[in-house]
């Protein structure tokens, strides 16, 4: 007999049939009722044991965390909380779980404790829901691009360039750490290293994706990226995943259209396919909010927040207009912002971005035409010489979600910008070549996947939306 999943059995309408199922015991009470879960759904299926027909030694082994194989009749449930249950005929213990040492007991655990047991934390409802949503979002990303004519591109993980000047990078080397070869000036001679030059783990696949966009037209990357920033905040990881589409012959307006359509599509997908997980996480967030002071509570519930993005047109506002709105806003005038906006050119903080979305426009916002000096070198300079064709998408509760731009396609302008920022032309000769041979308007954006998962799950710490977080002083598992 083929083993069924819990999700399959709970969705069945036909009862009085013999079924077989394998899973992990969540609870076993009164030596009679097993709550069994196999990861296919947030819901457990109840297995009812007639303990008089089973020997005591077997019953003692039915403990939280144990893996078991059950065969029995699927019947209408007599109790509340489930439509069907299994009346157990045979039960086999596949793997024991010592109740004295098993860390994931049926009680409330702190997220910090669960991070220390990340190999087992998906046995809890919260983390199984989060990781199923992560999986669905990942599928929705590929589905969207596939259906819209994009080619999936795997960009290098090992790179010789720092795409964004984004700060510390992880070095990749096989030189002897204690006795590396040195140049005459005492610096490390990387010509003797494996790649014959200094290399790092990538912070972005964007520059390489641009090269393929300029031949394949529409491409996207979705892969791991790395930053050696010594930051222990709830929004930073050393290893994370980035989604980066690049499109030839597309200007900033087209880029904004693509990003808005993409975000609505992937979030609509989980609203449709992960209802039970979202309902559970929505309730979890509401319960958590009740323990916070009024001022720190979420303005919207989780599902409400996702629908807010899916159902509203994104408001497009220039950076200059946004600065004027913020300068004259009540929180700015009354010095309620932690960072007071005083003049044009200020780098917006999360509190400013959330004010624009949640309080002023009451819809997702796309800010565009940022000051050139606070954005990356590859962004197209506007005719005013002060701003670039950059755009950021701002969401409720989180601030910036997407960052992108029309790329600088003019060779002379790009060279000038690189020179001003002391970026070596020889390092990026291939990137400059794109501007020599058939250059054209092109655009793209980047989206940190974990930030999207945080938004869709309501989790407040980025370490709780990736299977095994990599952070300063922590590379466990």
Short mmCIF file of C-alpha atoms in Angstrom, two decimals:
data_model
loop_
_atom_site.label_atom_id
_atom_site.label_comp_id
_atom_site.label_asym_id
_atom_site.label_seq_id
_atom_site.Cartn_x
_atom_site.Cartn_y
_atom_site.Cartn_z
CA UNK A 1 0.00 0.00 0.00
CA UNK A 2 1.37 3.41 -0.98
CA UNK A 3 2.06 5.72 1.93
CA UNK A 4 0.07 8.99 1.87
CA UNK A 5 1.08 12.41 3.18
CA UNK A 6 -0.80 14.15 5.99
CA UNK A 7 -1.84 16.88 3.53
CA UNK A 8 -3.31 14.30 1.16
CA UNK A 9 -5.24 12.49 3.90
CA UNK A 10 -6.66 15.68 5.43
CA UNK A 11 -7.94 16.79 2.02
CA UNK A 12 -9.70 13.46 1.33
CA UNK A 13 -13.45 13.14 1.56
CA UNK A 14 -13.55 9.33 1.28
CA UNK A 15 -13.39 7.66 4.67
CA UNK A 16 -13.59 4.05 5.83
CA UNK A 17 -10.54 3.10 3.80
CA UNK A 18 -7.27 1.60 4.94
CA UNK A 19 -4.32 4.01 4.72
CA UNK A 20 -0.66 4.03 5.64
CA UNK A 21 1.38 7.03 6.72
CA UNK A 22 4.84 7.91 8.05
CA UNK A 23 5.78 10.95 10.11
CA UNK A 24 7.10 12.36 13.36
CA UNK A 25 5.19 12.35 16.63
CA UNK A 26 4.30 15.83 17.84
CA UNK A 27 2.46 14.67 20.95
CA UNK A 28 1.13 11.43 22.46
CA UNK A 29 -1.50 11.87 25.13
CA UNK A 30 -3.48 9.53 27.33
CA UNK A 31 -1.61 6.60 25.75
CA UNK A 32 -4.25 6.91 23.03
CA UNK A 33 -3.98 10.00 20.77
CA UNK A 34 -0.94 10.57 18.53
CA UNK A 35 -0.60 13.93 16.76
CA UNK A 36 1.45 13.03 13.67
CA UNK A 37 3.14 15.46 11.27
CA UNK A 38 5.23 14.78 8.16
CA UNK A 39 6.04 18.34 7.02
CA UNK A 40 3.54 18.34 4.12
CA UNK A 41 1.20 20.70 5.99
CA UNK A 42 1.10 22.72 9.18
CA UNK A 43 -1.74 20.48 10.40
CA UNK A 44 -1.27 17.20 12.25
CA UNK A 45 -3.35 14.10 11.70
CA UNK A 46 -4.70 12.35 14.78
CA UNK A 47 -3.94 8.63 15.05
CA UNK A 48 -6.05 6.81 17.65
CA UNK A 49 -4.38 3.88 19.40
CA UNK A 50 -6.31 1.18 21.27
CA UNK A 51 -3.55 0.80 23.85
CA UNK A 52 -4.90 -2.53 25.09
CA UNK A 53 -3.94 -4.07 21.72
CA UNK A 54 -0.33 -2.80 21.80
CA UNK A 55 2.44 -3.92 24.11
CA UNK A 56 3.69 -1.49 26.73
CA UNK A 57 7.25 -1.47 25.32
CA UNK A 58 6.02 -0.09 21.96
CA UNK A 59 3.78 2.53 23.61
CA UNK A 60 6.73 3.79 25.68
CA UNK A 61 8.66 4.44 22.46
CA UNK A 62 5.93 6.73 21.03
CA UNK A 63 7.57 9.94 22.22
CA UNK A 64 7.74 13.48 20.83
CA UNK A 65 10.11 13.49 17.85
CA UNK A 66 9.98 9.75 17.17
CA UNK A 67 9.49 8.64 13.56
CA UNK A 68 6.70 6.12 13.12
CA UNK A 69 4.87 4.16 10.42
CA UNK A 70 1.12 3.76 10.95
CA UNK A 71 -1.46 1.70 9.08
CA UNK A 72 -5.13 1.97 9.91
CA UNK A 73 -8.63 3.01 8.85
CA UNK A 74 -9.32 6.65 7.88
CA UNK A 75 -12.57 7.58 9.62
CA UNK A 76 -14.57 10.69 10.42
CA UNK A 77 -13.10 12.28 13.51
CA UNK A 78 -15.05 12.06 16.75
CA UNK A 79 -13.16 14.98 18.29
CA UNK A 80 -12.86 18.67 17.45
CA UNK A 81 -10.13 20.25 15.34
CA UNK A 82 -9.94 17.73 12.50
CA UNK A 83 -12.35 16.22 9.98
CA UNK A 84 -10.68 12.80 9.78
CA UNK A 85 -8.46 10.62 11.93
CA UNK A 86 -6.78 7.23 11.67
CA UNK A 87 -7.81 4.27 13.81
CA UNK A 88 -4.48 2.49 14.17
CA UNK A 89 -4.19 -1.20 13.23
CA UNK A 90 -0.39 -1.54 13.08
CA UNK A 91 2.33 0.76 14.32
CA UNK A 92 6.08 0.52 13.71
CA UNK A 93 8.73 2.70 15.36
CA UNK A 94 11.13 3.78 12.60
CA UNK A 95 13.36 5.95 14.77
CA UNK A 96 13.35 6.55 18.51
CA UNK A 97 13.57 9.98 20.12
CA UNK A 98 14.88 10.19 23.68
CA UNK A 99 12.39 12.35 25.63
CA UNK A 100 15.11 13.29 28.11
CA UNK A 101 17.36 14.94 25.49
CA UNK A 102 15.13 15.83 22.51
CA UNK A 103 15.24 19.67 22.44
CA UNK A 104 11.98 20.41 20.58
CA UNK A 105 9.46 19.54 23.27
CA UNK A 106 5.77 20.52 22.85
CA UNK A 107 6.09 23.88 24.58
CA UNK A 108 6.96 27.45 23.61
CA UNK A 109 10.62 27.94 22.68
CA UNK A 110 12.45 31.23 22.09
CA UNK A 111 13.65 31.89 18.54
CA UNK A 112 17.18 32.26 19.92
CA UNK A 113 17.00 28.74 21.35
CA UNK A 114 15.62 27.42 18.06
CA UNK A 115 18.47 29.06 16.09
CA UNK A 116 20.85 27.06 18.27
CA UNK A 117 18.91 23.97 17.14
CA UNK A 118 18.40 25.02 13.54
CA UNK A 119 18.74 21.42 12.38
CA UNK A 120 15.52 20.57 14.26
CA UNK A 121 13.61 23.85 14.31
CA UNK A 122 11.49 23.00 11.25
CA UNK A 123 9.76 20.42 13.48
CA UNK A 124 7.90 23.40 14.99
CA UNK A 125 4.80 24.91 13.39
CA UNK A 126 6.35 28.36 12.95
CA UNK A 127 9.45 27.23 11.14
CA UNK A 128 7.76 24.56 9.03
CA UNK A 129 5.33 27.28 7.85
CA UNK A 130 8.15 29.75 7.17
CA UNK A 131 10.17 27.24 5.15
CA UNK A 132 7.18 26.05 3.12
CA UNK A 133 6.49 29.70 2.28
CA UNK A 134 10.15 30.20 1.36
CA UNK A 135 9.91 27.23 -0.99
CA UNK A 136 6.67 28.53 -2.57
CA UNK A 137 8.13 32.02 -3.06
CA UNK A 138 11.22 30.51 -4.67
CA UNK A 139 9.05 28.52 -7.09
CA UNK A 140 6.91 31.60 -7.81
CA UNK A 141 10.04 33.60 -8.71
CA UNK A 142 11.15 31.04 -11.30
CA UNK A 143 7.57 30.61 -12.56
CA UNK A 144 7.14 34.35 -13.15
CA UNK A 145 10.37 34.78 -15.09
CA UNK A 146 9.84 31.58 -17.07
CA UNK A 147 6.36 32.68 -18.13
CA UNK A 148 7.65 36.12 -19.12
CA UNK A 149 10.41 35.02 -21.47
CA UNK A 150 13.45 35.37 -19.19
CA UNK A 151 16.52 33.15 -19.36
CA UNK A 152 17.82 31.90 -16.00
CA UNK A 153 21.53 32.62 -15.62
CA UNK A 154 23.99 31.27 -13.03
CA UNK A 155 26.47 34.05 -12.29
CA UNK A 156 29.89 33.33 -10.71
CA UNK A 157 30.15 32.91 -6.96
CA UNK A 158 33.90 33.59 -7.13
CA UNK A 159 34.63 37.02 -8.61
CA UNK A 160 37.44 39.51 -9.08
CA UNK A 161 35.15 42.56 -8.85
CA UNK A 162 33.12 44.33 -6.18
CA UNK A 163 29.92 45.12 -8.09
CA UNK A 164 28.62 47.84 -5.84
CA UNK A 165 31.58 48.91 -3.78
CA UNK A 166 29.36 47.37 -1.13
CA UNK A 167 31.99 46.97 1.52
CA UNK A 168 33.85 44.03 2.97
CA UNK A 169 34.08 40.89 0.86
CA UNK A 170 35.18 37.37 1.73
CA UNK A 171 38.56 36.52 0.21
CA UNK A 172 38.96 33.29 -1.77
CA UNK A 173 42.53 32.01 -1.66
CA UNK A 174 44.60 28.85 -1.39
CA UNK A 175 47.79 30.63 -0.38
CA UNK A 176 49.52 29.53 2.81
CA UNK A 177 47.96 31.68 5.53
CA UNK A 178 51.10 31.56 7.69
CA UNK A 179 53.62 32.10 4.92
CA UNK A 180 52.07 33.71 1.81
CA UNK A 181 54.29 34.82 -1.12
CA UNK A 182 55.10 38.52 -0.85
CA UNK A 183 55.90 41.32 -3.28
CA UNK A 184 58.97 43.52 -2.73
CA UNK A 185 56.80 46.07 -0.88
CA UNK A 186 55.62 43.38 1.58
CA UNK A 187 52.10 43.01 0.13
CA UNK A 188 50.71 39.56 -0.71
CA UNK A 189 51.59 38.42 -4.23
CA UNK A 190 48.24 37.16 -5.54
CA UNK A 191 49.79 36.30 -8.91
CA UNK A 192 50.88 33.08 -7.22
CA UNK A 193 47.35 32.37 -5.96
CA UNK A 194 45.03 29.80 -7.56
CA UNK A 195 43.36 32.29 -9.92
CA UNK A 196 46.46 34.43 -10.42
CA UNK A 197 44.70 37.46 -8.95
CA UNK A 198 42.84 38.58 -5.84
CA UNK A 199 39.38 37.01 -5.74
CA UNK A 200 36.34 37.15 -3.45
CA UNK A 201 32.90 35.70 -2.92
CA UNK A 202 30.39 37.73 -4.93
CA UNK A 203 28.15 40.45 -3.47
CA UNK A 204 25.99 40.58 -6.62
CA UNK A 205 25.52 38.89 -9.98
CA UNK A 206 24.30 42.09 -11.61
CA UNK A 207 27.34 43.08 -13.68
CA UNK A 208 27.64 39.60 -15.18
CA UNK A 209 23.87 39.48 -15.76
CA UNK A 210 24.14 42.72 -17.76
CA UNK A 211 26.53 41.01 -20.18
CA UNK A 212 23.98 38.28 -20.90
CA UNK A 213 21.07 40.75 -21.14
CA UNK A 214 23.01 42.46 -23.93
CA UNK A 215 22.82 39.28 -26.00
CA UNK A 216 19.86 37.23 -24.70
CA UNK A 217 17.63 40.25 -24.03
CA UNK A 218 15.92 39.19 -20.79
CA UNK A 219 17.82 37.33 -18.07
CA UNK A 220 17.68 36.87 -14.32
CA UNK A 221 19.91 35.49 -11.61
CA UNK A 222 18.74 33.91 -8.38
CA UNK A 223 21.67 32.74 -6.31
CA UNK A 224 23.75 33.11 -3.15
CA UNK A 225 25.65 36.34 -2.42
CA UNK A 226 28.01 37.21 0.42
CA UNK A 227 28.99 40.22 2.53
CA UNK A 228 31.66 40.22 5.20
CA UNK A 229 30.01 43.07 7.08
CA UNK A 230 30.57 42.67 10.82
CA UNK A 231 26.93 43.39 11.58
CA UNK A 232 24.81 41.56 14.13
CA UNK A 233 21.49 43.27 13.38
CA UNK A 234 18.20 41.49 12.71
CA UNK A 235 18.44 42.48 9.02
CA UNK A 236 21.96 41.33 8.10
CA UNK A 237 23.37 37.98 6.99
CA UNK A 238 26.83 37.12 5.68
CA UNK A 239 25.28 34.70 3.16
CA UNK A 240 21.97 35.48 1.50
CA UNK A 241 20.13 35.01 -1.81
CA UNK A 242 19.57 37.67 -4.47
CA UNK A 243 17.08 37.89 -7.35
CA UNK A 244 18.44 40.12 -10.12
CA UNK A 245 16.70 40.51 -13.50
CA UNK A 246 18.36 42.52 -16.30
CA UNK A 247 16.58 43.54 -19.50
CA UNK A 248 17.96 45.04 -22.72
CA UNK A 249 16.12 47.96 -24.38
CA UNK A 250 14.16 48.70 -21.20
CA UNK A 251 14.18 52.15 -19.57
CA UNK A 252 13.44 53.16 -15.98
CA UNK A 253 9.65 53.27 -16.53
CA UNK A 254 9.72 49.73 -17.91
CA UNK A 255 11.88 48.66 -14.97
CA UNK A 256 9.30 50.01 -12.52
CA UNK A 257 6.49 48.24 -14.41
CA UNK A 258 8.42 44.93 -14.33
CA UNK A 259 9.26 45.16 -10.61
CA UNK A 260 5.68 46.01 -9.60
CA UNK A 261 4.20 43.21 -11.72
CA UNK A 262 6.79 40.75 -10.39
CA UNK A 263 6.17 41.58 -6.72
CA UNK A 264 2.40 41.31 -7.11
CA UNK A 265 2.72 38.00 -8.93
CA UNK A 266 4.91 36.17 -6.40
CA UNK A 267 2.89 37.43 -3.43
CA UNK A 268 -0.39 36.48 -5.13
CA UNK A 269 1.03 32.99 -5.59
CA UNK A 270 1.54 32.40 -1.85
CA UNK A 271 -1.83 33.95 -1.00
CA UNK A 272 -3.37 31.27 -3.20
CA UNK A 273 -1.13 28.29 -2.38
CA UNK A 274 -0.10 28.77 1.27
CA UNK A 275 -3.36 29.75 2.95
CA UNK A 276 -3.02 27.56 6.05
CA UNK A 277 0.59 28.59 6.68
CA UNK A 278 -0.29 32.28 6.24
CA UNK A 279 -3.29 31.99 8.57
CA UNK A 280 -1.07 30.40 11.23
CA UNK A 281 1.67 33.04 10.85
CA UNK A 282 -0.93 35.83 10.80
CA UNK A 283 -2.28 34.64 14.16
CA UNK A 284 1.27 34.22 15.52
CA UNK A 285 2.07 37.82 14.58
CA UNK A 286 -1.18 39.11 16.12
CA UNK A 287 -0.45 37.26 19.38
CA UNK A 288 3.11 38.60 19.43
CA UNK A 289 1.82 42.13 18.84
CA UNK A 290 -0.41 41.94 21.91
CA UNK A 291 2.71 41.71 24.09
CA UNK A 292 4.20 44.93 22.64
CA UNK A 293 3.49 48.56 23.54
CA UNK A 294 0.81 50.13 21.30
CA UNK A 295 3.35 52.26 19.42
CA UNK A 296 5.37 49.20 18.35
CA UNK A 297 2.45 47.14 17.07
CA UNK A 298 1.95 46.39 13.38
CA UNK A 299 -0.52 48.68 11.64
CA UNK A 300 -1.78 45.72 9.59
CA UNK A 301 -2.07 41.97 9.99
CA UNK A 302 0.18 39.73 7.90
CA UNK A 303 -2.35 38.68 5.25
CA UNK A 304 -3.78 42.21 5.20
CA UNK A 305 -0.27 43.58 4.54
CA UNK A 306 0.35 41.17 1.65
CA UNK A 307 -3.05 41.99 0.12
CA UNK A 308 -2.24 45.70 0.56
CA UNK A 309 0.70 45.22 -1.83
CA UNK A 310 -1.13 42.94 -4.26
CA UNK A 311 -4.32 45.05 -4.48
CA UNK A 312 -2.88 48.59 -4.64
CA UNK A 313 -1.18 50.35 -7.53
CA UNK A 314 2.31 51.44 -6.50
CA UNK A 315 2.62 55.22 -6.25
CA UNK A 316 5.59 56.63 -8.22
CA UNK A 317 7.24 59.60 -6.56
CA UNK A 318 10.53 61.36 -7.32
CA UNK A 319 13.14 61.52 -4.58
CA UNK A 320 12.89 65.33 -4.69
CA UNK A 321 9.11 65.24 -4.09
CA UNK A 322 9.59 62.70 -1.28
CA UNK A 323 12.16 64.94 0.44
CA UNK A 324 9.71 67.88 0.31
CA UNK A 325 6.95 65.71 1.82
CA UNK A 326 9.26 64.45 4.58
CA UNK A 327 10.68 67.89 5.40
CA UNK A 328 7.20 69.30 5.99
CA UNK A 329 5.83 66.18 7.75
CA UNK A 330 4.73 66.28 11.39
CA UNK A 331 7.27 63.71 12.66
CA UNK A 332 10.08 65.71 11.04
CA UNK A 333 8.90 69.11 12.29
CA UNK A 334 8.32 67.72 15.80
CA UNK A 335 11.66 65.89 15.69
CA UNK A 336 10.00 62.48 16.13
CA UNK A 337 12.20 60.92 13.42
CA UNK A 338 15.51 59.53 14.65
CA UNK A 339 17.07 61.06 11.52
CA UNK A 340 15.74 64.55 10.83
CA UNK A 341 15.45 65.45 7.14
CA UNK A 342 16.96 68.90 6.66
CA UNK A 343 18.10 69.09 3.08
CA UNK A 344 17.99 67.51 -0.38
CA UNK A 345 20.62 64.80 -0.75
CA UNK A 346 19.92 62.99 2.52
CA UNK A 347 20.02 59.19 2.40
CA UNK A 348 16.52 58.01 3.41
CA UNK A 349 16.20 55.71 6.41
CA UNK A 350 13.66 52.95 6.99
CA UNK A 351 11.54 55.27 9.20
CA UNK A 352 11.20 57.79 6.33
CA UNK A 353 10.36 55.09 3.81
CA UNK A 354 7.70 53.59 6.07
CA UNK A 355 6.17 57.03 6.73
CA UNK A 356 5.72 57.57 2.99
CA UNK A 357 4.08 54.13 2.53
CA UNK A 358 2.04 53.74 5.71
CA UNK A 359 1.10 57.28 6.67
CA UNK A 360 1.33 59.59 3.65
CA UNK A 361 0.40 57.67 0.49
CA UNK A 362 -1.15 54.59 2.14
CA UNK A 363 0.05 52.33 -0.68
CA UNK A 364 3.38 50.84 -1.83
CA UNK A 365 5.69 53.54 -3.19
CA UNK A 366 8.34 53.61 -5.90
CA UNK A 367 10.88 56.38 -5.37
CA UNK A 368 12.99 57.35 -8.40
CA UNK A 369 15.66 59.83 -9.57
CA UNK A 370 17.93 59.72 -6.52
CA UNK A 371 20.98 61.95 -5.94
CA UNK A 372 23.92 60.50 -7.89
CA UNK A 373 26.31 60.69 -4.93
CA UNK A 374 24.31 58.23 -2.78
CA UNK A 375 23.90 55.61 -5.53
CA UNK A 376 26.16 53.15 -7.38
CA UNK A 377 28.48 54.07 -10.28
CA UNK A 378 26.59 52.06 -12.92
CA UNK A 379 23.31 53.99 -12.63
CA UNK A 380 22.40 56.23 -15.57
CA UNK A 381 23.07 59.91 -14.97
CA UNK A 382 20.12 62.22 -15.68
CA UNK A 383 20.46 65.36 -17.79
CA UNK A 384 20.52 67.53 -14.64
CA UNK A 385 23.91 65.99 -13.77
CA UNK A 386 22.77 65.62 -10.12
CA UNK A 387 20.43 62.64 -10.15
CA UNK A 388 20.48 59.10 -11.51
CA UNK A 389 17.70 56.91 -12.93
CA UNK A 390 17.50 54.78 -9.81
CA UNK A 391 14.35 53.39 -8.24
CA UNK A 392 13.52 51.81 -4.88
CA UNK A 393 10.26 50.07 -4.04
CA UNK A 394 9.02 50.67 -0.50
CA UNK A 395 6.70 48.28 1.37
CA UNK A 396 4.75 48.65 4.62
CA UNK A 397 6.47 47.40 7.76
CA UNK A 398 9.85 46.93 6.10
CA UNK A 399 10.79 49.96 3.99
CA UNK A 400 12.97 49.29 0.95
CA UNK A 401 12.22 45.97 -0.74
CA UNK A 402 13.61 46.41 -4.25
CA UNK A 403 16.47 48.54 -5.55
CA UNK A 404 17.17 49.04 -9.24
CA UNK A 405 18.04 51.44 -12.01
CA UNK A 406 18.43 52.15 -15.68
CA UNK A 407 22.09 51.32 -16.28
CA UNK A 408 24.60 53.83 -17.68
CA UNK A 409 24.94 52.84 -21.34
CA UNK A 410 27.23 55.74 -22.43
CA UNK A 411 30.90 54.75 -22.42
CA UNK A 412 32.31 58.25 -21.81
CA UNK A 413 29.95 58.97 -18.90
CA UNK A 414 30.59 55.57 -17.29
CA UNK A 415 34.35 56.07 -17.55
CA UNK A 416 34.08 59.48 -15.90
CA UNK A 417 32.03 58.06 -13.02
CA UNK A 418 34.48 55.18 -12.51
CA UNK A 419 37.41 57.60 -12.52
CA UNK A 420 35.74 59.83 -9.91
CA UNK A 421 35.21 56.80 -7.65
CA UNK A 422 38.70 55.41 -8.28
CA UNK A 423 37.38 52.21 -9.89
CA UNK A 424 40.06 50.53 -12.00
CA UNK A 425 39.06 50.35 -15.70
CA UNK A 426 41.30 47.32 -16.21
CA UNK A 427 39.33 45.33 -13.61
CA UNK A 428 36.06 45.98 -15.45
CA UNK A 429 37.32 46.05 -19.06
CA UNK A 430 34.67 43.52 -20.06
CA UNK A 431 31.89 45.65 -18.51
CA UNK A 432 33.10 48.67 -20.47
CA UNK A 433 33.14 46.55 -23.65
CA UNK A 434 29.34 46.34 -23.44
CA UNK A 435 29.30 50.11 -24.03
CA UNK A 436 31.64 49.80 -27.04
CA UNK A 437 29.90 47.05 -28.99
CA UNK A 438 26.19 47.60 -29.57
CA UNK A 439 25.40 49.60 -26.43
CA UNK A 440 21.74 50.23 -25.70
CA UNK A 441 19.43 51.36 -22.94
CA UNK A 442 19.03 48.55 -20.38
CA UNK A 443 17.74 48.23 -16.83
CA UNK A 444 17.41 45.87 -13.91
CA UNK A 445 16.78 45.53 -10.20
CA UNK A 446 17.87 43.52 -7.19
CA UNK A 447 15.74 41.96 -4.48
CA UNK A 448 17.15 40.30 -1.38
CA UNK A 449 15.14 37.08 -1.25
CA UNK A 450 15.27 36.80 2.56
CA UNK A 451 13.76 40.28 2.85
CA UNK A 452 10.85 39.10 0.69
CA UNK A 453 10.45 36.00 2.87
CA UNK A 454 10.45 38.22 5.99
CA UNK A 455 7.68 40.34 4.49
CA UNK A 456 5.58 37.31 3.49
CA UNK A 457 5.96 35.49 6.82
CA UNK A 458 5.93 38.39 9.29
CA UNK A 459 9.20 37.21 10.85
CA UNK A 460 11.18 40.10 12.31
CA UNK A 461 14.67 38.57 12.22
CA UNK A 462 16.33 37.61 8.94
CA UNK A 463 18.04 34.66 10.68
CA UNK A 464 14.64 33.02 10.99
CA UNK A 465 13.84 32.93 7.25
CA UNK A 466 16.95 31.12 5.96
CA UNK A 467 17.59 27.45 6.82
CA UNK A 468 21.06 27.91 8.35
CA UNK A 469 21.99 31.56 9.03
CA UNK A 470 25.59 32.71 8.53
CA UNK A 471 26.42 35.67 10.77
CA UNK A 472 29.52 37.05 12.55
CA UNK A 473 31.01 34.36 14.82
CA UNK A 474 28.46 31.81 13.62
CA UNK A 475 28.83 29.20 10.86
CA UNK A 476 27.22 26.33 12.72
CA UNK A 477 25.66 23.39 10.84
#
